[in-house]
Each structure stands twice: as C-alpha cells, then as structure tokens.
PDB file of C-alpha atoms in Angstrom:
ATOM      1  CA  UNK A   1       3.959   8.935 -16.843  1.00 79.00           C
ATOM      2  CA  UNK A   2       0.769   9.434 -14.797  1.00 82.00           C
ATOM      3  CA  UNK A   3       1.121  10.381 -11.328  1.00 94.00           C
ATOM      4  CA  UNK A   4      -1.410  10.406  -8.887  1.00 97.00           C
ATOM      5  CA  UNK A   5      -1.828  13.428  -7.107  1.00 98.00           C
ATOM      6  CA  UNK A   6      -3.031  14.557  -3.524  1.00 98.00           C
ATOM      7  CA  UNK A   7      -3.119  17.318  -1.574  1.00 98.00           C
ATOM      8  CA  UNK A   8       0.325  17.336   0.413  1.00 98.00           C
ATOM      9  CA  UNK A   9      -1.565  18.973   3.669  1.00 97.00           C
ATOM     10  CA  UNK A  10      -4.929  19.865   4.979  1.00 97.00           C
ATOM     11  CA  UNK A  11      -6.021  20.863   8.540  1.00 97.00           C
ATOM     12  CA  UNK A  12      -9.159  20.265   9.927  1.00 97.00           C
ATOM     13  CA  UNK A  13     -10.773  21.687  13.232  1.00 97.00           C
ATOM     14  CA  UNK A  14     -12.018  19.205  15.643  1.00 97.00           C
ATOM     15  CA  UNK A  15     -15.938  18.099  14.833  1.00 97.00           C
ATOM     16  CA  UNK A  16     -15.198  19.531  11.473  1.00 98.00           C
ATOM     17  CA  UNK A  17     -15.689  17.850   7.936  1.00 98.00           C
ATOM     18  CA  UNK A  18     -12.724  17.511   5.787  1.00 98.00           C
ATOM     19  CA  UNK A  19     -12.577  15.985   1.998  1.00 98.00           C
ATOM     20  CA  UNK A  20      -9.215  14.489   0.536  1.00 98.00           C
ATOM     21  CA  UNK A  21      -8.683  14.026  -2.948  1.00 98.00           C
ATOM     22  CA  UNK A  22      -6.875  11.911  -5.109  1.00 98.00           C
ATOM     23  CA  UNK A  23      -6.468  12.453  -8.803  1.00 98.00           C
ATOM     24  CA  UNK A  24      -4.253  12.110 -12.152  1.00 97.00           C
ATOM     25  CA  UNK A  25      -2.163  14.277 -13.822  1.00 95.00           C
ATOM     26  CA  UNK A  26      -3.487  12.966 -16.788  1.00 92.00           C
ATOM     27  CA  UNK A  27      -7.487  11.772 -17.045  1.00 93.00           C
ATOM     28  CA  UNK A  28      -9.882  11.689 -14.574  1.00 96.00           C
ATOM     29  CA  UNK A  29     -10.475   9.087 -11.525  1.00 97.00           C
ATOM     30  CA  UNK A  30     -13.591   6.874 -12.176  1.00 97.00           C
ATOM     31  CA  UNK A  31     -14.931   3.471  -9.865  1.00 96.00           C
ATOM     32  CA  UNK A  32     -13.067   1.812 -12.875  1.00 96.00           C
ATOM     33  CA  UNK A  33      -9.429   3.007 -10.649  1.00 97.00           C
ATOM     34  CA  UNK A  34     -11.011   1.137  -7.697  1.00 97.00           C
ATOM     35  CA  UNK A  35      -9.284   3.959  -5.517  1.00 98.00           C
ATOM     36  CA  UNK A  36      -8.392   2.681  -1.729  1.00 98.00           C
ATOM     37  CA  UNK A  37      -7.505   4.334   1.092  1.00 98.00           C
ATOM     38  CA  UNK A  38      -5.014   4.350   4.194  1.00 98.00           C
ATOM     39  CA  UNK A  39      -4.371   5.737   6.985  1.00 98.00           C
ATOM     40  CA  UNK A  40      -1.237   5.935   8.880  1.00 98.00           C
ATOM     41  CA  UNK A  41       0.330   7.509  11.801  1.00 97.00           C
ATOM     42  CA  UNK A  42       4.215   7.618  12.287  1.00 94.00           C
ATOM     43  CA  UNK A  43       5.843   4.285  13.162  1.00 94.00           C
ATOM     44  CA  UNK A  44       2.842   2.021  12.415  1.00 97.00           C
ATOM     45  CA  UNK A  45       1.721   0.245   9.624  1.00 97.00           C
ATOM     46  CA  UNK A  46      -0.925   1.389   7.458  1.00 98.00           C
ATOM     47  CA  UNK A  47      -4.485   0.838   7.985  1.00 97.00           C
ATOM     48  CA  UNK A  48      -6.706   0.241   5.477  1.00 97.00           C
ATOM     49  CA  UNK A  49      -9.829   2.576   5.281  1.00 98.00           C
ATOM     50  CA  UNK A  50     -11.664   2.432   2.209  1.00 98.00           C
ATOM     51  CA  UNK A  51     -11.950  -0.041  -0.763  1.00 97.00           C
ATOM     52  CA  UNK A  52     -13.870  -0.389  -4.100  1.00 97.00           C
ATOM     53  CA  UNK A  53     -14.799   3.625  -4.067  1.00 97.00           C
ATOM     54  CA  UNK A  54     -17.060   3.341  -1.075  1.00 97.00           C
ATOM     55  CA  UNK A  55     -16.733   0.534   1.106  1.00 97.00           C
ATOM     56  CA  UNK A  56     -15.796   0.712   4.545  1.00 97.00           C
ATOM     57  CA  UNK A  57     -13.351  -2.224   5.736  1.00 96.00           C
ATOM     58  CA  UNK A  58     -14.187  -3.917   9.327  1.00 94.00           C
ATOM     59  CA  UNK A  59     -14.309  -1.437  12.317  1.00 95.00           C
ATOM     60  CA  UNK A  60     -13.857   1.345  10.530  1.00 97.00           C
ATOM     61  CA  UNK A  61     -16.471   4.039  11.901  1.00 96.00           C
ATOM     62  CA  UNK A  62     -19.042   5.417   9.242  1.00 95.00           C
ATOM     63  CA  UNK A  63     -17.461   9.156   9.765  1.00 97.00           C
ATOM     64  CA  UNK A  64     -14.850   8.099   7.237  1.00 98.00           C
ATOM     65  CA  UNK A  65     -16.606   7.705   3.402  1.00 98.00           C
ATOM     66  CA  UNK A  66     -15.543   7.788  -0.017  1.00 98.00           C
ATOM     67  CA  UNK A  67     -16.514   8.179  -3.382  1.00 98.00           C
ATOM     68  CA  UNK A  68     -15.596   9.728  -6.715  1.00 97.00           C
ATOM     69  CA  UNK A  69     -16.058  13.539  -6.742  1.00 95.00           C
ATOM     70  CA  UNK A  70     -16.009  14.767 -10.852  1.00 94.00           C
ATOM     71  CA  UNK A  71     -12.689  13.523 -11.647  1.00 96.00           C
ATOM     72  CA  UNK A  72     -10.931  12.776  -8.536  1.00 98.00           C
ATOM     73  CA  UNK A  73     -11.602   9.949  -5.924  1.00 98.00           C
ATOM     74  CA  UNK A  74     -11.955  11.683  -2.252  1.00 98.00           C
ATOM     75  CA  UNK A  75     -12.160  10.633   1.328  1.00 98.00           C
ATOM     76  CA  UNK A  76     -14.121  12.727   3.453  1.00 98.00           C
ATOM     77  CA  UNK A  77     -13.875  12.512   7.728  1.00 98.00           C
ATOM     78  CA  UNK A  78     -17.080  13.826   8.879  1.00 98.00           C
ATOM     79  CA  UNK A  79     -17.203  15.094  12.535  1.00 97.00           C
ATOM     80  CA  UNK A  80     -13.045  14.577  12.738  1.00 97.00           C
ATOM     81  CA  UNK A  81     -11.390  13.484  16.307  1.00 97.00           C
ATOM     82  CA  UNK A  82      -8.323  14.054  17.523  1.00 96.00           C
ATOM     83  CA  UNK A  83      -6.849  10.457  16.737  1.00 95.00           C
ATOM     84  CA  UNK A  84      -7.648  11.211  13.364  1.00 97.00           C
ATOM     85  CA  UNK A  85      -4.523  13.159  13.023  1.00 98.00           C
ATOM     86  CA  UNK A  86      -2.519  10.947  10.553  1.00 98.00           C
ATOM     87  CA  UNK A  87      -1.076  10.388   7.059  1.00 98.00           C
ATOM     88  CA  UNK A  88      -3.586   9.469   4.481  1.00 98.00           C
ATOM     89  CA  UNK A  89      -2.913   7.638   1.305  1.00 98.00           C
ATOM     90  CA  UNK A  90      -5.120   6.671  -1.735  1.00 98.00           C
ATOM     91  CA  UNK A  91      -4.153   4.116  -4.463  1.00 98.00           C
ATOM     92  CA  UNK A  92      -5.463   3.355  -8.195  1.00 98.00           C
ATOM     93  CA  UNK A  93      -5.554   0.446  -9.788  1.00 96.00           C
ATOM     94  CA  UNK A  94      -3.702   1.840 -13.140  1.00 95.00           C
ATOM     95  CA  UNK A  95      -4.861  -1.111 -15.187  1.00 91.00           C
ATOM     96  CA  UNK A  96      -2.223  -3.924 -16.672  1.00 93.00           C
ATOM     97  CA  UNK A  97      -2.230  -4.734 -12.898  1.00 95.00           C
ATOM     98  CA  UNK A  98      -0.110  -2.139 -11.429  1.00 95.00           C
ATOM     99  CA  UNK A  99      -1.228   0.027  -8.946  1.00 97.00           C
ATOM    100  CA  UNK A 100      -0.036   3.430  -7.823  1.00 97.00           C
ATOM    101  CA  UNK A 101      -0.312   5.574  -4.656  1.00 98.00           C
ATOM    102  CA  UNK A 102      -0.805   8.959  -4.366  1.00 98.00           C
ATOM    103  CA  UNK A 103       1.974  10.897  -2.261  1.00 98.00           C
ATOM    104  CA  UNK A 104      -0.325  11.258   0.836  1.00 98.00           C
ATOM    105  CA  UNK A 105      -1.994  14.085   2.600  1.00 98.00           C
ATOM    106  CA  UNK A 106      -0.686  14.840   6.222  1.00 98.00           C
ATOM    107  CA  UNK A 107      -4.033  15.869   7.971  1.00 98.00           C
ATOM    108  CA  UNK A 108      -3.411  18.231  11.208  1.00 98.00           C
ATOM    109  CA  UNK A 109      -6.569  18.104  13.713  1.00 97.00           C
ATOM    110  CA  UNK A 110      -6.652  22.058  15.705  1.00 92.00           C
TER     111      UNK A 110
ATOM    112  CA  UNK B   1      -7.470 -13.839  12.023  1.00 94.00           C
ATOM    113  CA  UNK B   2      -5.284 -12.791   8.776  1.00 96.00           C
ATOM    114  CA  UNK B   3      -1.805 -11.957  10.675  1.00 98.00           C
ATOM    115  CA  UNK B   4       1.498 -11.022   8.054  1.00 98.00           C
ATOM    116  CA  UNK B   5       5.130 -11.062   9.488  1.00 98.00           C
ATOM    117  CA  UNK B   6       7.867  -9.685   6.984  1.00 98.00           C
ATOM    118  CA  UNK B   7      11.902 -10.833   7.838  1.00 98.00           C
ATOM    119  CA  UNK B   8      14.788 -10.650   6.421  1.00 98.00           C
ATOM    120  CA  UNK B   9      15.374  -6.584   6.102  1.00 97.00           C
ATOM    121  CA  UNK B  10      18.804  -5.261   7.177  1.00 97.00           C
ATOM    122  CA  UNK B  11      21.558  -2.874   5.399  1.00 98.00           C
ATOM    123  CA  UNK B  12      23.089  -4.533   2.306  1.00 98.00           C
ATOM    124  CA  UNK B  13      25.884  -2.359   0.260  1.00 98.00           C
ATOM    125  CA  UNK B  14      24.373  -1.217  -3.068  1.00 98.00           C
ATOM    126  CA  UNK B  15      24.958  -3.798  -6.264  1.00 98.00           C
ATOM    127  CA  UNK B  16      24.177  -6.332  -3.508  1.00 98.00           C
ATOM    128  CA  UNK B  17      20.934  -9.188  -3.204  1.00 98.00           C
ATOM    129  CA  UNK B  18      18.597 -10.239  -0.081  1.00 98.00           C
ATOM    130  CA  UNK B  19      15.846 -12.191   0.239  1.00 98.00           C
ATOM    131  CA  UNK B  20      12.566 -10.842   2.009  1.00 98.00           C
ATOM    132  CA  UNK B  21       9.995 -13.457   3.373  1.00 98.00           C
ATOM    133  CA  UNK B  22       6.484 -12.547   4.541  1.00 98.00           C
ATOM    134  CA  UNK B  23       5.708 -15.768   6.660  1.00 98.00           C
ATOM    135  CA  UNK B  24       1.010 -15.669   6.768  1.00 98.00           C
ATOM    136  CA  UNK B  25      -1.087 -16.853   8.587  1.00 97.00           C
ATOM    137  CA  UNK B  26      -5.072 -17.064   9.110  1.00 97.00           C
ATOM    138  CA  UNK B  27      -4.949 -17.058   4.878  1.00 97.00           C
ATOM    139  CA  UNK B  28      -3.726 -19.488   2.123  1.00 97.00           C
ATOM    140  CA  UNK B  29      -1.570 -17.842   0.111  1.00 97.00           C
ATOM    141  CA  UNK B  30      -1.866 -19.585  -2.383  1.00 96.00           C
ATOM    142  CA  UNK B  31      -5.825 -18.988  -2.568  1.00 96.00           C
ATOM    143  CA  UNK B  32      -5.055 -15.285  -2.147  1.00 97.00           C
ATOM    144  CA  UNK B  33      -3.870 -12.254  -3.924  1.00 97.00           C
ATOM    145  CA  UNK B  34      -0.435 -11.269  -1.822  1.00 98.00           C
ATOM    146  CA  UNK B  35       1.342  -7.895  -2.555  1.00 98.00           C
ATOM    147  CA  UNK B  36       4.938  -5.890  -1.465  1.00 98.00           C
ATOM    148  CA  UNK B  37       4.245  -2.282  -0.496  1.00 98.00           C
ATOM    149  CA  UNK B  38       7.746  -0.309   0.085  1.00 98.00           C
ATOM    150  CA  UNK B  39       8.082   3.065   2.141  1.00 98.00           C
ATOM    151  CA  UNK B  40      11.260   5.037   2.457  1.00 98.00           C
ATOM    152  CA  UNK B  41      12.118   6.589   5.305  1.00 97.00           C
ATOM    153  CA  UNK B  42       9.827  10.173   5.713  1.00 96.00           C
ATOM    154  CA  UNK B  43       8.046   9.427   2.269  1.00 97.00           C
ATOM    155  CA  UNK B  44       4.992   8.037   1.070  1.00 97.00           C
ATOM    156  CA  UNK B  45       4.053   4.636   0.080  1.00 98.00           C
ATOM    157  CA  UNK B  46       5.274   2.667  -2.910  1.00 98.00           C
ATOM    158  CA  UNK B  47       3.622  -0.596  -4.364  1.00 98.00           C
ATOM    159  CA  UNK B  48       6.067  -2.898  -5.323  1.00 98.00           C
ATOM    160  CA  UNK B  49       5.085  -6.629  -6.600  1.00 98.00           C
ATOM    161  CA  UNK B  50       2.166  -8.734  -6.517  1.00 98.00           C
ATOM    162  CA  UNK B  51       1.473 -12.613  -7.106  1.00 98.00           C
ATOM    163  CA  UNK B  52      -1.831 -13.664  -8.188  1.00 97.00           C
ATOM    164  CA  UNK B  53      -3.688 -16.898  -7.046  1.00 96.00           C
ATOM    165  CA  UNK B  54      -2.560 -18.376 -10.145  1.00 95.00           C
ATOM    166  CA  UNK B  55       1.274 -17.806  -9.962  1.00 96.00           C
ATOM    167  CA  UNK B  56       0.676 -15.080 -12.314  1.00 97.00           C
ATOM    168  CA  UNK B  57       3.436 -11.890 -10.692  1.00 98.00           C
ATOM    169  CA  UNK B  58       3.920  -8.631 -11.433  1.00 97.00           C
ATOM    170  CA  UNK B  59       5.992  -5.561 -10.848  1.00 98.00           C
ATOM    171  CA  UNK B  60       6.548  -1.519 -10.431  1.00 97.00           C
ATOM    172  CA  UNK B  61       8.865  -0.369 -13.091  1.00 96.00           C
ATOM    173  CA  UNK B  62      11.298   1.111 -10.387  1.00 97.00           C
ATOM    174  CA  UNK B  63      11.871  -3.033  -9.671  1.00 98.00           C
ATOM    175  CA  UNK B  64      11.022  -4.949 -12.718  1.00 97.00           C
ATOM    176  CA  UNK B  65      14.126  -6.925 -13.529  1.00 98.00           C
ATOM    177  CA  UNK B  66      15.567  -6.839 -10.126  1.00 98.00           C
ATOM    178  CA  UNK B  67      13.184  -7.951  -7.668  1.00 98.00           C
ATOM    179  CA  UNK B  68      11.588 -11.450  -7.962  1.00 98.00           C
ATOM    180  CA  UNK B  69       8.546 -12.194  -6.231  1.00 98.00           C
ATOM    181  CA  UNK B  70       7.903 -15.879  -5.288  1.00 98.00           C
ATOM    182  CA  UNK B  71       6.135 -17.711  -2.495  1.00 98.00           C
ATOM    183  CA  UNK B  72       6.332 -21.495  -1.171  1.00 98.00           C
ATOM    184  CA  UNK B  73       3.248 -22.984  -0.331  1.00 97.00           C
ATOM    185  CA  UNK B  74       4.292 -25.569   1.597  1.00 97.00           C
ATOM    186  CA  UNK B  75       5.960 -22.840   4.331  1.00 98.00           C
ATOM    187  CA  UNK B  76       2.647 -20.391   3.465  1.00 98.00           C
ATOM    188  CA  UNK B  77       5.604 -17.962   3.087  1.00 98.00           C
ATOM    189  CA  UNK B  78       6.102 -15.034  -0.143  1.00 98.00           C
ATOM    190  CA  UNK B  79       9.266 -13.687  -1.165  1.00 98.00           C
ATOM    191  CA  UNK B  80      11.310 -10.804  -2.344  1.00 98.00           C
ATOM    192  CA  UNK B  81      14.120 -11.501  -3.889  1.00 98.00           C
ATOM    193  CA  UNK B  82      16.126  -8.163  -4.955  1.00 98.00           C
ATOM    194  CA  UNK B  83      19.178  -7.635  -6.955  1.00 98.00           C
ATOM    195  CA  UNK B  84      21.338  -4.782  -7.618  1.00 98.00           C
ATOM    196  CA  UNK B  85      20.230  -3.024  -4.699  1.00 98.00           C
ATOM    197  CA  UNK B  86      20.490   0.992  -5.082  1.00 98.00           C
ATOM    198  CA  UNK B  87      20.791   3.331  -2.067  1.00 98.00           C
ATOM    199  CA  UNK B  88      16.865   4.113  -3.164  1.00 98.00           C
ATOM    200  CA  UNK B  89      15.568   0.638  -2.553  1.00 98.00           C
ATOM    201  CA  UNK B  90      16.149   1.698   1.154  1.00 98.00           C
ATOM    202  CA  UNK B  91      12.463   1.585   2.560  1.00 98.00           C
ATOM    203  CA  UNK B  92      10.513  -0.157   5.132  1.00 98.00           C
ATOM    204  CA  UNK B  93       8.639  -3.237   3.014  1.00 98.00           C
ATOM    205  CA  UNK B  94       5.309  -4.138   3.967  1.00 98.00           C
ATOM    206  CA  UNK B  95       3.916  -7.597   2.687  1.00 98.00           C
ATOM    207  CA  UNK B  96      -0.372  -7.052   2.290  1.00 98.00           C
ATOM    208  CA  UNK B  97      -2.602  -9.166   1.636  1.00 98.00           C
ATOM    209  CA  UNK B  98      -4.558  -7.684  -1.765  1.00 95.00           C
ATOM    210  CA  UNK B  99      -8.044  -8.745  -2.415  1.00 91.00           C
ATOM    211  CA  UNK B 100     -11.177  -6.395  -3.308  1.00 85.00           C
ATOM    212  CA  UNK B 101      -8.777  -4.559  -5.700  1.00 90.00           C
ATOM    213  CA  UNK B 102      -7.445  -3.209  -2.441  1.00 95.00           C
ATOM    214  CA  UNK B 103      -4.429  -3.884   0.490  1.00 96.00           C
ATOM    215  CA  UNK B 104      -6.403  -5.250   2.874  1.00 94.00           C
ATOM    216  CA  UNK B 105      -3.813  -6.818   5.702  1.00 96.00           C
ATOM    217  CA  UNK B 106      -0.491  -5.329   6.500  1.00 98.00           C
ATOM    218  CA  UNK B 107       2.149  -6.688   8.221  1.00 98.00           C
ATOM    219  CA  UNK B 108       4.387  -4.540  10.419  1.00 97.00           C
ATOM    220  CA  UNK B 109       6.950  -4.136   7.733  1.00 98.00           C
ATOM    221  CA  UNK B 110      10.492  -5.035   7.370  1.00 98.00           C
ATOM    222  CA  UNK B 111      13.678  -2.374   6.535  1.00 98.00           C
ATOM    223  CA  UNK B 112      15.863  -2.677   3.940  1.00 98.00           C
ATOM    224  CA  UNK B 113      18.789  -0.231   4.217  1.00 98.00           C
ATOM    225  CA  UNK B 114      21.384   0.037   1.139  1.00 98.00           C
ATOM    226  CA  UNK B 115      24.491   1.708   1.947  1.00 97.00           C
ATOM    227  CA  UNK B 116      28.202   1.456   1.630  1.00 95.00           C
TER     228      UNK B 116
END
C-alpha cells in the first residue's frame, strides 16, 4: 500500500525560507496527484493553503507556494513569521477517487 | 459565505453505531462535492468519505463497509453513519467541502470517542 510520506519535523529561523515535501513510497508525485495543502495549529481546524499544485486559496499571503519538486510535491514559506509555527499537511488525489494525506510536518519557527 | 457545522460526536462503546450530520450553509450540497476528514487525538489527518454531486460516494478502506455516507437535501445536511465502531474510529471528524480536487471549507469538527 502506498503511503505518502513527509518530513515528520523541520525548523525554520524567522525571515528564513523553508521547503516541505510530500512524496510516495512507491512512484513519484506529479500535477496528475493534485497535491493540497493545510495548515493547522493545535485545537483549530485546518486551513487550507494550497490547491491544484500551485494555487493559492483566498487570503492566503504569496510567501506560501507550491509546486512539484522531481518527484515529490513541496510547500515552501518564504520569509517565515512567527504565526507560521503550525502543523502542515499535504494530500494526493490517489486516483479511483480516494485521497490520502501525508502524516504532517510539525514546523518550529526560532 | 460557505460555513460547515458537524454534530452528533460523543463516546459510543465499540461494536456500537452513531450518526454524524454536517448541517451547510452558504453552498448547495447537492451542487457540491462534500467530504469527511477524521483526526485522532495527537495524529495526523485521515480522509474518510466523499459524496459526489451526483450521489455517486465513496470511502477509505479503514471504513468501507461500516460507515455510510448520505446527505438530505431538503435539510442541506450530510451524514455519517458508522457501524461497528472500534476504539480507533476515535477522532475528531471534520465535514469539508471538496471542490478543485482539494478540501476547501472545514467545519470545526465533531469527536467521536469509542470506549467501553
């Protein structure tokens, strides 16, 4: 069974750039997985960040961009802020309409 | 404005059945992709179900032929119906609203805790 992968923590210092990545144990990532992401901090409900690869959803600031890196789909935070200090999650569309997250990455701002 | 509220969550004893509702607003949900997303307590996110415009539904294969997802358009209202409950069904369920391949709208969630 595929599982989608990403890193389980990263830390980032603040005004720094920072690249997640989610991939598959098995095959590579392509715009074909439509990869999504979210971000979350403890108690709340996810937010959604990224959709279709690259697109920004409304109000989220252009520091935050994705795209597909060789074989994995990233998120990268460019010029990172305190607030940004959350739980980040990707998800693939796996085909045969199921979709699958990745286990998050916990992202530490210092 | 697309606004999501999830009821229904409480603690069940394993083997047992509840009923979930999302209750949306802002959005037809009948016109509109609407998804469950589950999260256990200190782990990541899980997606659960989806039902298509169309009726058509479908399912993680943790839940497949336990949970039922349904919706009544008359009440603009989708449903999770689970059965057989297991201590690892125990998660806080988020109903989203899916379009653009992606989750777009979240609700504030709803928790399900299985235990005897």
């Amino acid at each position: 069974q595929t599982v989608v992968t990403q890193e389980p923590s990263f830390s980032v210092s603040p005004g720094g750039t920072v690249t997640l990545t989610c991939g598959l144990t098995s095959g590579s990532v392509s715009t074909g997985n439509y990869p999504s992401w979210y971000q979350q901090t403890p108690g709340q409900a996810p937010r959604t960040l990224i959709y279709n690869t690259n697109t920004r959803s409304s109000g989220v600031p252009d520091r935050f961009s994705g795209s597909v890196l060789g074989n994995k789909a990233a998120l990268t935070i460019t010029g990172a802020q305190a607030d940004d200090e959350s739980d980040y999650y990707c998800v693939l569309y796996m085909g045969s309409d199921i979709w699958v997250f990745g286990g998050g990455t916990k992202l530490t701002v210092l | 404005e697309v606004q999501l509220v999830e009821t229904g969550g409480g603690l069940i004893q394993p083997g047992g059945s509840l009923r979930l509702s999302c209750a949306a607003s802002g959005f037809i949900v009948s016109s509109n992709y609407v998804s469950w997303v589950r999260q256990a307590p200190g782990k990541g996110l899980e997606w659960v179900s989806i039902i298509y415009r169309g009726g058509e539904r479908y399912y993680a294969d943790s839940v497949r032929g336990r949970f039922t997802i349904s919706r009544d358009n008359s009440k603009n209202t989708v449903y999770l119906q689970m059965s057989s409950l297991r201590a690892e069904d125990t998660a806080v369920y988020y109903c989203t609203k899916a379009e653009t391949n992606a989750f777009q709208s979240w609700g504030q969630g709803t928790l399900l805790t299985v235990s005897s």
